[in-house]
Short mmCIF file of C-alpha atoms and ligand atoms in Angstrom, two decimals:
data_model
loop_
_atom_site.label_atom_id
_atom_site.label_comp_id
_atom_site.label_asym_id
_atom_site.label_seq_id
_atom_site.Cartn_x
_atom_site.Cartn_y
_atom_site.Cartn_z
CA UNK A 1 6.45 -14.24 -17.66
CA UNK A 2 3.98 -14.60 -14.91
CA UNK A 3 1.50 -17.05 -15.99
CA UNK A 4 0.40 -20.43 -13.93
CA UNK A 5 -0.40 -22.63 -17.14
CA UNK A 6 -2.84 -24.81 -15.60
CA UNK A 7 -4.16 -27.63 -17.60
CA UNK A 8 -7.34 -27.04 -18.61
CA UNK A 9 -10.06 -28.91 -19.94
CA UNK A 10 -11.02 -26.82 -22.52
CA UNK A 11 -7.80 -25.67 -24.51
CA UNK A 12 -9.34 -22.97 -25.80
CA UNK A 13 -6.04 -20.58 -25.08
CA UNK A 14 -4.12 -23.46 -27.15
CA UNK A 15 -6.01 -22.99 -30.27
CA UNK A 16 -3.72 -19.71 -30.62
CA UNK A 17 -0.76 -21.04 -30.24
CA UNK A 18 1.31 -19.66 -26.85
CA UNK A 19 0.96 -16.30 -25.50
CA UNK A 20 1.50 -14.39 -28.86
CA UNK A 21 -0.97 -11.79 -28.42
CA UNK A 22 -1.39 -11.08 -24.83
CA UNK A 23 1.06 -7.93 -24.68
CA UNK A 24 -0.39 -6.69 -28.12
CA UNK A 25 -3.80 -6.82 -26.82
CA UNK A 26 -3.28 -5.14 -23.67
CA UNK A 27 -1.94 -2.26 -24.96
CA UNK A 28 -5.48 -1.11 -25.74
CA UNK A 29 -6.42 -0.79 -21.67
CA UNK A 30 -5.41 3.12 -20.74
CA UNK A 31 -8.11 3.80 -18.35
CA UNK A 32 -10.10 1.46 -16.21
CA UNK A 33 -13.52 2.12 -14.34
CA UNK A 34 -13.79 0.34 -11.14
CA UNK A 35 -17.52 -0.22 -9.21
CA UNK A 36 -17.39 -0.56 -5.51
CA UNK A 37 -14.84 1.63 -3.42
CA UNK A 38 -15.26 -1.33 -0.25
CA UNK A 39 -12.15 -3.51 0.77
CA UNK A 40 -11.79 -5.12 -2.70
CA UNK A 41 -12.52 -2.24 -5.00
CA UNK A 42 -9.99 0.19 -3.31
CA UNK A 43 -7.33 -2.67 -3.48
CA UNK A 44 -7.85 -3.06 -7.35
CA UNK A 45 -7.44 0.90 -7.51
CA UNK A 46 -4.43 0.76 -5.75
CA UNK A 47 -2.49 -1.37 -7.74
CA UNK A 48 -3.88 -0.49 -11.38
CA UNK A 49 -2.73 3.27 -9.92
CA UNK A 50 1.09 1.74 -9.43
CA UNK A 51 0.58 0.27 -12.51
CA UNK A 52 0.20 3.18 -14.45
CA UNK A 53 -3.14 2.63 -15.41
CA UNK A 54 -5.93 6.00 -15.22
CA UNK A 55 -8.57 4.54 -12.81
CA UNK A 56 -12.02 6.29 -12.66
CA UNK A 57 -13.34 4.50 -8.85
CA UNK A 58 -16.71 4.46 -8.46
CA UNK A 59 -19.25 4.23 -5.52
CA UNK A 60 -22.94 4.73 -4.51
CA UNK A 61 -21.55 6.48 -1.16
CA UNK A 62 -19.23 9.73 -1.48
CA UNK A 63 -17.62 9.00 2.47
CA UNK A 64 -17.05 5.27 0.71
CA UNK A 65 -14.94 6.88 -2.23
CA UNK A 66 -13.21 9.57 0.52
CA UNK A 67 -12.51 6.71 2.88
CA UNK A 68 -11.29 4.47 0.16
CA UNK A 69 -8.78 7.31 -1.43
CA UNK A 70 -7.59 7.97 1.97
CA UNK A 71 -6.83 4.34 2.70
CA UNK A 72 -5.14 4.02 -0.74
CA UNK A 73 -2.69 7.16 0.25
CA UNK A 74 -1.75 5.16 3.62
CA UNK A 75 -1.57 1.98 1.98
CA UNK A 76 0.79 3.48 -0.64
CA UNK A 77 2.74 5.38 2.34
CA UNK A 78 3.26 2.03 3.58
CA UNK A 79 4.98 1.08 0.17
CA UNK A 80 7.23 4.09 0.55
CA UNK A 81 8.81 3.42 3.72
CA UNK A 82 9.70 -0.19 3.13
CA UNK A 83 11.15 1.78 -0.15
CA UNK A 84 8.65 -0.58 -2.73
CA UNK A 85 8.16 2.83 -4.29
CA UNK A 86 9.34 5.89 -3.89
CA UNK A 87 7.82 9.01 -3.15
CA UNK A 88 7.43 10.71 -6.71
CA UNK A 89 5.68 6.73 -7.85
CA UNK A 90 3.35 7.56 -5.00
CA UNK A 91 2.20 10.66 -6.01
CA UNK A 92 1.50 10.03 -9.75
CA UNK A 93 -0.15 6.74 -8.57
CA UNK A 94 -2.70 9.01 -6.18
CA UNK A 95 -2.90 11.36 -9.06
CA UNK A 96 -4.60 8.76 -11.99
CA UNK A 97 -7.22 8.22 -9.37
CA UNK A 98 -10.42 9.93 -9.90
CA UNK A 99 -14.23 8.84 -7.90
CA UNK A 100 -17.63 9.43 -9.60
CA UNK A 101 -20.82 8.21 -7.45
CA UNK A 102 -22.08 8.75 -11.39
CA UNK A 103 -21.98 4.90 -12.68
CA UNK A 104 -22.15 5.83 -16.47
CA UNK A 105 -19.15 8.38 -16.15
CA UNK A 106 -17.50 4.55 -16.27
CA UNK A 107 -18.41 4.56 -19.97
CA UNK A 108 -15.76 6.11 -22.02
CA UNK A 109 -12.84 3.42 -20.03
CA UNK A 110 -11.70 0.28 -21.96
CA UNK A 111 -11.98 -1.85 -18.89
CA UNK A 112 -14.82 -2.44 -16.41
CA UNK A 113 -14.02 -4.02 -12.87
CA UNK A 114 -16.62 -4.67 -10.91
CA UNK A 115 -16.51 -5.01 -7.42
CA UNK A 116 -19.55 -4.13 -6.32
CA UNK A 117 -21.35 -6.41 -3.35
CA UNK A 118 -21.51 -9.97 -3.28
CA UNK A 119 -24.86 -10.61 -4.31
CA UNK A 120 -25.93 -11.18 -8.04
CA UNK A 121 -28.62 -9.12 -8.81
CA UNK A 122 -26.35 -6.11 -7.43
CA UNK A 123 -23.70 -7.05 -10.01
CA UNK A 124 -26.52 -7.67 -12.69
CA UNK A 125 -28.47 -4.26 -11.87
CA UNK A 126 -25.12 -2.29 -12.18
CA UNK A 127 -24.06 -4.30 -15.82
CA UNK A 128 -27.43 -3.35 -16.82
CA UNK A 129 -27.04 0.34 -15.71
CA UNK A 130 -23.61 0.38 -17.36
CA UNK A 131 -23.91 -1.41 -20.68
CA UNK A 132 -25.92 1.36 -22.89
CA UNK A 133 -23.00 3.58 -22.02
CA UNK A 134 -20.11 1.72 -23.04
CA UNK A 135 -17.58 2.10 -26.06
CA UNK A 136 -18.01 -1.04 -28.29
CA UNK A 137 -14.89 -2.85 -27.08
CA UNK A 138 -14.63 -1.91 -23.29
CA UNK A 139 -13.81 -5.58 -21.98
CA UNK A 140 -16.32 -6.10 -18.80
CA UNK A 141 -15.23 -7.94 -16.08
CA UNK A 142 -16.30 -9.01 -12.52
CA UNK A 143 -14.16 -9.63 -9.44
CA UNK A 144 -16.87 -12.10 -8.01
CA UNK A 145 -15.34 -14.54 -5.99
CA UNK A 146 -17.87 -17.50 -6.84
CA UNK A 147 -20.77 -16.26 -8.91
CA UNK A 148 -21.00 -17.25 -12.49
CA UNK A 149 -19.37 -15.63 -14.78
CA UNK A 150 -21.48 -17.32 -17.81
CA UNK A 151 -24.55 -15.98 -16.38
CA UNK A 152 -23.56 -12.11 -15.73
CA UNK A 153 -21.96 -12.33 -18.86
CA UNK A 154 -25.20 -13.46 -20.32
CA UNK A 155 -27.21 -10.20 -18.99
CA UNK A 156 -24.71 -7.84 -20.91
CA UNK A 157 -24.82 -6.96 -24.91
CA UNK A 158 -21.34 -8.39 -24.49
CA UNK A 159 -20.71 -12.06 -23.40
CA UNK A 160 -17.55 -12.46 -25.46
CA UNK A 161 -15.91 -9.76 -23.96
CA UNK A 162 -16.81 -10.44 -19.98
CA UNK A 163 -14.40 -12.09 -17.49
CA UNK A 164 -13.98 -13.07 -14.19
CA UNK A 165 -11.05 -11.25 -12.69
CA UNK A 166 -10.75 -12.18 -9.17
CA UNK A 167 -8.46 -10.60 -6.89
CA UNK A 168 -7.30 -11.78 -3.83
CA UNK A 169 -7.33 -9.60 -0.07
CA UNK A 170 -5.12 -7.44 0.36
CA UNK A 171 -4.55 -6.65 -2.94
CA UNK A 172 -1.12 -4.61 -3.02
CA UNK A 173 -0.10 -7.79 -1.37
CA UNK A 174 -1.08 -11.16 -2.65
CA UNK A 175 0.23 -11.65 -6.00
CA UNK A 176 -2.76 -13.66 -7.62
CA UNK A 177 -5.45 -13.00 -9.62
CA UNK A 178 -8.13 -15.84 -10.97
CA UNK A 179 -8.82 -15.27 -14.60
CA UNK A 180 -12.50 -17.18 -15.40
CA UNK A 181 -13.68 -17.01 -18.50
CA UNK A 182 -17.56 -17.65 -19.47
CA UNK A 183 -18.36 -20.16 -21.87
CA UNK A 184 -18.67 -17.30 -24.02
CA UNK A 185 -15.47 -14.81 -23.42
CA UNK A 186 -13.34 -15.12 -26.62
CA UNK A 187 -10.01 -15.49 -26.87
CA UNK A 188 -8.79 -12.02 -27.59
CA UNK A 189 -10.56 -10.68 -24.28
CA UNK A 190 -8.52 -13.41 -22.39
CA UNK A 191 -5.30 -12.44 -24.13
CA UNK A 192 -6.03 -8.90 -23.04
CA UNK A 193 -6.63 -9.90 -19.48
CA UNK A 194 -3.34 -12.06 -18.83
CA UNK A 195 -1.37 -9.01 -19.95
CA UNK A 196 -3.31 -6.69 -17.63
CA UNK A 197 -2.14 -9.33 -14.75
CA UNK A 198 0.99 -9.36 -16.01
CA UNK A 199 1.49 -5.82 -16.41
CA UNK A 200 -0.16 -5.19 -12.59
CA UNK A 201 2.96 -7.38 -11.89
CA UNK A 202 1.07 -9.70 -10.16
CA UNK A 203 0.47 -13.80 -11.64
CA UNK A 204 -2.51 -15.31 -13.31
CA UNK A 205 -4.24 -18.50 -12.89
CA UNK A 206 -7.13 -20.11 -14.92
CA UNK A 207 -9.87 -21.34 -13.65
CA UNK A 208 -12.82 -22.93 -14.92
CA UNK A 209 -16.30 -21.35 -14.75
CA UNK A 210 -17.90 -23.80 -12.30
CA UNK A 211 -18.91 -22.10 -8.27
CA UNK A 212 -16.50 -20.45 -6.44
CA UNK A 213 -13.86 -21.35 -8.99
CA UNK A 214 -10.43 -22.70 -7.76
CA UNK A 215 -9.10 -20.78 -4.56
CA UNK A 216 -12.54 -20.29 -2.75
CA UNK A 217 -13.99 -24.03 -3.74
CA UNK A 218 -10.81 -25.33 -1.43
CA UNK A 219 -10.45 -22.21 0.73
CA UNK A 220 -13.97 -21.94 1.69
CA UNK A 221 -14.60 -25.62 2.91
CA UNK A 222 -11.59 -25.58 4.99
CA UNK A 223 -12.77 -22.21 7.08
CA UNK A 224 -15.82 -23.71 7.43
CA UNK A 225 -14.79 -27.16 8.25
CA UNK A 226 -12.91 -24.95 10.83
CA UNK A 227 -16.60 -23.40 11.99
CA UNK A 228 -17.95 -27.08 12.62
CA UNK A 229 -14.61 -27.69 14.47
CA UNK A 230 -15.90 -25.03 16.88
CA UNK A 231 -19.43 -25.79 16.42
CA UNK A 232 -18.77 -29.33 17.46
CA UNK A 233 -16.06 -28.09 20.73
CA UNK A 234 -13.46 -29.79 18.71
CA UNK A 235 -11.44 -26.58 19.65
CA UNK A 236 -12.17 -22.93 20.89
CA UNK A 237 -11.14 -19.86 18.55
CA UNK A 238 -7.47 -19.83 19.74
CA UNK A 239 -6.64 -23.77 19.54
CA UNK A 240 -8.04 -24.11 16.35
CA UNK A 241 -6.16 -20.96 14.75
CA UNK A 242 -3.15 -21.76 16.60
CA UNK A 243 -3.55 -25.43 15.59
CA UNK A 244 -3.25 -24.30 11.72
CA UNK A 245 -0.82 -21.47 11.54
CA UNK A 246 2.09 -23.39 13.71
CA UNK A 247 0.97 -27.05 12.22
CA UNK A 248 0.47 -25.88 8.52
CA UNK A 249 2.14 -22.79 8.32
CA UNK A 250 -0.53 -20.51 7.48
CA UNK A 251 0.37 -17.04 8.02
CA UNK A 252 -3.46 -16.50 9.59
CA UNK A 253 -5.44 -19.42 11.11
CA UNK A 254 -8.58 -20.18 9.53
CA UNK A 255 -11.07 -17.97 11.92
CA UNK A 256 -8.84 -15.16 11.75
CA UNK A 257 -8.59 -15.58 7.94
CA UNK A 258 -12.88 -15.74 7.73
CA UNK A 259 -12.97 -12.44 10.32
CA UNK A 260 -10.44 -10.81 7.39
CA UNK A 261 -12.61 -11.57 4.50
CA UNK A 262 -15.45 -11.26 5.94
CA UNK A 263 -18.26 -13.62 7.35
CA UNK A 264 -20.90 -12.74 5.21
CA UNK A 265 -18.58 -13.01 2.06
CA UNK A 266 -17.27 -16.86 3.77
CA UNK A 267 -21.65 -17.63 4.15
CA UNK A 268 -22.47 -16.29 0.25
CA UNK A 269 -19.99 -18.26 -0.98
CA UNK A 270 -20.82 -21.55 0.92
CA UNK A 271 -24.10 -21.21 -0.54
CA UNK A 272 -23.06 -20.55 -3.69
CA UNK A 273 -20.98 -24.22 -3.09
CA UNK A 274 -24.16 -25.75 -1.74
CA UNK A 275 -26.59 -24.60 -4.33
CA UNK A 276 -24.60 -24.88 -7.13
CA UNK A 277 -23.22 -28.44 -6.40
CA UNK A 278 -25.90 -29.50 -4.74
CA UNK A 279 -23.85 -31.70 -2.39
CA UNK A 280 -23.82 -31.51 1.57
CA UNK A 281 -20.34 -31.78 2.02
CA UNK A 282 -21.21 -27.71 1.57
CA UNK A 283 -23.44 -26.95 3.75
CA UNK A 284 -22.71 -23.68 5.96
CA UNK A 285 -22.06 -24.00 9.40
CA UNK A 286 -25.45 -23.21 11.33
CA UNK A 287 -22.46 -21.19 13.84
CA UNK A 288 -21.46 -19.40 10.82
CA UNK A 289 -25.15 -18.28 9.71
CA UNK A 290 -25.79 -17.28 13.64
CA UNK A 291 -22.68 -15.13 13.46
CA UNK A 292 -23.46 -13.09 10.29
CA UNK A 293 -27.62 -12.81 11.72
CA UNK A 294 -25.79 -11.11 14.44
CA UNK A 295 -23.94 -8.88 12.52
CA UNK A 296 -21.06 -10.21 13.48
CA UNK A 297 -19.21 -10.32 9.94
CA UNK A 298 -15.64 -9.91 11.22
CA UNK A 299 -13.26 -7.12 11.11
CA UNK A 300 -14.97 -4.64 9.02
CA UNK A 301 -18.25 -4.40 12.04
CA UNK A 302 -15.36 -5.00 14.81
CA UNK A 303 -16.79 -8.25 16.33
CA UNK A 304 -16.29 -12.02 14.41
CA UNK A 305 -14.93 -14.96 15.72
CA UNK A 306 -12.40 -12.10 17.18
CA UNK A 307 -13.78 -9.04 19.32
CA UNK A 308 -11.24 -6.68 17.68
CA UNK A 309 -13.12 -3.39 19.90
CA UNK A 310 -10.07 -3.36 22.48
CA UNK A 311 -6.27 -2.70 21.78
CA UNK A 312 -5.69 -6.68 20.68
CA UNK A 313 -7.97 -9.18 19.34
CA UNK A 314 -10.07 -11.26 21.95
CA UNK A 315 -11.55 -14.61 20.85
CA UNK A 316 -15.32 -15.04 21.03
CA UNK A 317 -15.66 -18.30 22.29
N1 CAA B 1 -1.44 -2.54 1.27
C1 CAA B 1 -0.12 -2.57 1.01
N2 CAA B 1 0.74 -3.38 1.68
C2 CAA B 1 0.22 -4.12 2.68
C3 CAA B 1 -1.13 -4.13 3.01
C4 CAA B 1 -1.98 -3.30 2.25
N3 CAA B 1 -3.30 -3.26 2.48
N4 CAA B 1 -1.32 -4.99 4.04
C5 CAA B 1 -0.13 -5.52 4.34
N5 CAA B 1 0.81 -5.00 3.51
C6 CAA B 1 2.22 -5.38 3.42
C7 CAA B 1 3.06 -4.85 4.54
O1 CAA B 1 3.57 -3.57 4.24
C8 CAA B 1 4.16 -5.89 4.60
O2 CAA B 1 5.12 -5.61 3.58
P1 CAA B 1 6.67 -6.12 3.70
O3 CAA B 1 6.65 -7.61 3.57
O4 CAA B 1 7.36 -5.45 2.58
O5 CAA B 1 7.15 -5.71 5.05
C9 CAA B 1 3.46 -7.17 4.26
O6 CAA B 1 2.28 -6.80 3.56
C10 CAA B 1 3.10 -7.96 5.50
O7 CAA B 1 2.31 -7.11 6.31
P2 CAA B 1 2.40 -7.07 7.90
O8 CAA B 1 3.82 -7.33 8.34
O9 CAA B 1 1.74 -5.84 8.38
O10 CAA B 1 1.45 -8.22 8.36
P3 CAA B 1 1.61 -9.76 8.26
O11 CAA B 1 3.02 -10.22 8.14
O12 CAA B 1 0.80 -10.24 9.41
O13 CAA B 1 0.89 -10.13 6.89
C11 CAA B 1 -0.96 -10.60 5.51
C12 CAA B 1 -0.41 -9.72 6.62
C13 CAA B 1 -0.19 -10.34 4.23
C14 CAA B 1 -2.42 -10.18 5.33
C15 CAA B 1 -0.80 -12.12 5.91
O14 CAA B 1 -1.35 -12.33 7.17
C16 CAA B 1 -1.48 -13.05 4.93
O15 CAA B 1 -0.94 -13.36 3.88
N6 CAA B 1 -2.69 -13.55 5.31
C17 CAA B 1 -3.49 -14.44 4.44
C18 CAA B 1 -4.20 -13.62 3.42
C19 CAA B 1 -5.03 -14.47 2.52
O16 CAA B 1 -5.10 -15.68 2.59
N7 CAA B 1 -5.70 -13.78 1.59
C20 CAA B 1 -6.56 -14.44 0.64
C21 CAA B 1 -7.94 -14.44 1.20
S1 CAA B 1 -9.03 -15.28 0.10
C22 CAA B 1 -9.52 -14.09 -0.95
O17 CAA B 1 -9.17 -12.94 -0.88
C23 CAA B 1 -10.42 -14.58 -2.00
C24 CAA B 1 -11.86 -14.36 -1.76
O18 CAA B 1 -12.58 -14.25 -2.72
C25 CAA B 1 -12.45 -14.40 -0.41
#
């Protein structure tokens, strides 16, 4: 049983005694719709694939679903030569996955993942779009990494049955997922969720529906305590990621880590710190706004703290 028990200040899970009802309930999740084919949503594909699960992937771009079903295919390749599946597991995975740029072809599945852009009214505008066309008890949930989950709950027909279900990059690799629930969420859409995590074979932690929830409200600070480090000449790009993977053992230092996830993800969710906390201790790096006004966002536009244009990385300053 894969399940972090964190103590939590509201026992609501307690009230039902221990995990009776978790396997039961997830039994009703056959298919799942997924919204946003990007680096996340293609990662959550992946593995609910493995898992046995029918995915229906969705995307406002077709070459975003084409990329993203290619990239699945390699990543699963990948699996089968260091023989974590085998060849026939690859092909059925590939085979449950089906793209629609059609959002309410989502509507018959009994789970809802979005992982859509990081900005709210993006996640609201597409629970809005989706909610007329759902079944009754299709559980909705949102990978967010720091936005409410009370409040997009609270724009749905359906607060009860909404969760935050937050992955963690890559996805076939890191074996976590954050399960938030709303003030709202009751306990039988929770029950269903842990046995979704459990039966993705990954391991679930509970977190509290505050900003940025547990791993990006430590995470976050620290990459962009590294950004002031570098802001202030502290370090340059290679002492200071050199500095943490050798003296912390981090398998990526801290600016390499923010290029991976993204720059503009690492700046929405510092605000999301800032503004929801309203404490300065928060407050983005002006060197990490000027980087994402540049466009700068990391791996995915080829230039971040790293210039990653040539055959190896090159630090930026
Ligand atoms: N799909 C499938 N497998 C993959 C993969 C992918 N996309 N990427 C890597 N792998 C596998 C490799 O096949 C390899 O498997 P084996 O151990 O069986 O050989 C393993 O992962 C390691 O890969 P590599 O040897 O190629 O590379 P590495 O040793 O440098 O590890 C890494 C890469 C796993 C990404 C490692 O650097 C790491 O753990 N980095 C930190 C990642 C991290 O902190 N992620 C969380 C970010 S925070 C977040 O996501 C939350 C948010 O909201 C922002």
């Amino acid at each position: 049983m894969s399940f972090i028990d964190l103590p939590l200040p509201m026992p609501r899970r307690g009230a039902y005694g221990p995990q009776r009802f978790w396997k039961e309930y997830s039994m009703n999740v056959q298919t799942v719709g997924i919204v946003g084919a990007g680096q996340m949503g293609n990662g959550i594909a992946h593995v609910f694939a493995v898992a046995g699960y029918n995915v229906l992937l969705n995307d406002i771009s077709q070459d975003s679903l084409d990329a993203a079903v290619a990239l699945i295919a390699k990543n699963l390749d990948r699996q089968v030569q260091r023989e974590k599946l085998t060849a026939q597991e690859r092909d059925e995975a590939l085979a449950r996955i089906s793209t629609t740029m059609t959002l309410t072809d989502l509507g018959p599945t009994d789970m809802i993942i979005e992982a859509a852009t990081e900005r709210e009214t993006v996640k609201t505008a597409i629970f809005e779009d989706l909610v007329p066309h759902l079944k009754p008890n299709t559980i909705l949930t949102s990978n967010t990494s720091s936005i409410s989950i009370t409040r997009l709950a609270s724009r749905t027909d359906r607060p009860e049955k909404f969760m935050g279900f937050h992955f963690m990059n890559p996805v076939p690799v890191m074996q976590l997922v954050e399960l938030i629930r709303g003030i709202a969420t009751d306990d039988e859409t929770y029950q269903t969720c842990l046995g979704v995590v459990e039966r993705l074979g990954k391991t679930a932690a509970s977190a509290e529906d505050f900003p940025a929830f547990i791993v990006n409200r430590i995470l976050m600070p620290m990459i962009n305590e590294a950004v002031y480090t570098l802001y202030e000449g502290v370090g340059n790009v290679s002492s200071i990621d050199s500095a943490m993977k050798l003296g912390t053992n981090h398998p990526m230092g801290p600016l390499e880590l923010a290029d991976f996830i993204g720059l503009d993800t690492c700046l929405a969710i510092m605000n999301v710190l800032h503004d929801g906390l309203a404490d300065t201790k928060y407050r983005p790096c002006p060197l990490l706004t000027k980087y994402v006004e540049a466009g700068w966002l990391g791996r995915k536009t080829s230039r971040g703290f790293y210039d990653y244009r040539g055959e190896a990385p090159v630090p930026t300053r």
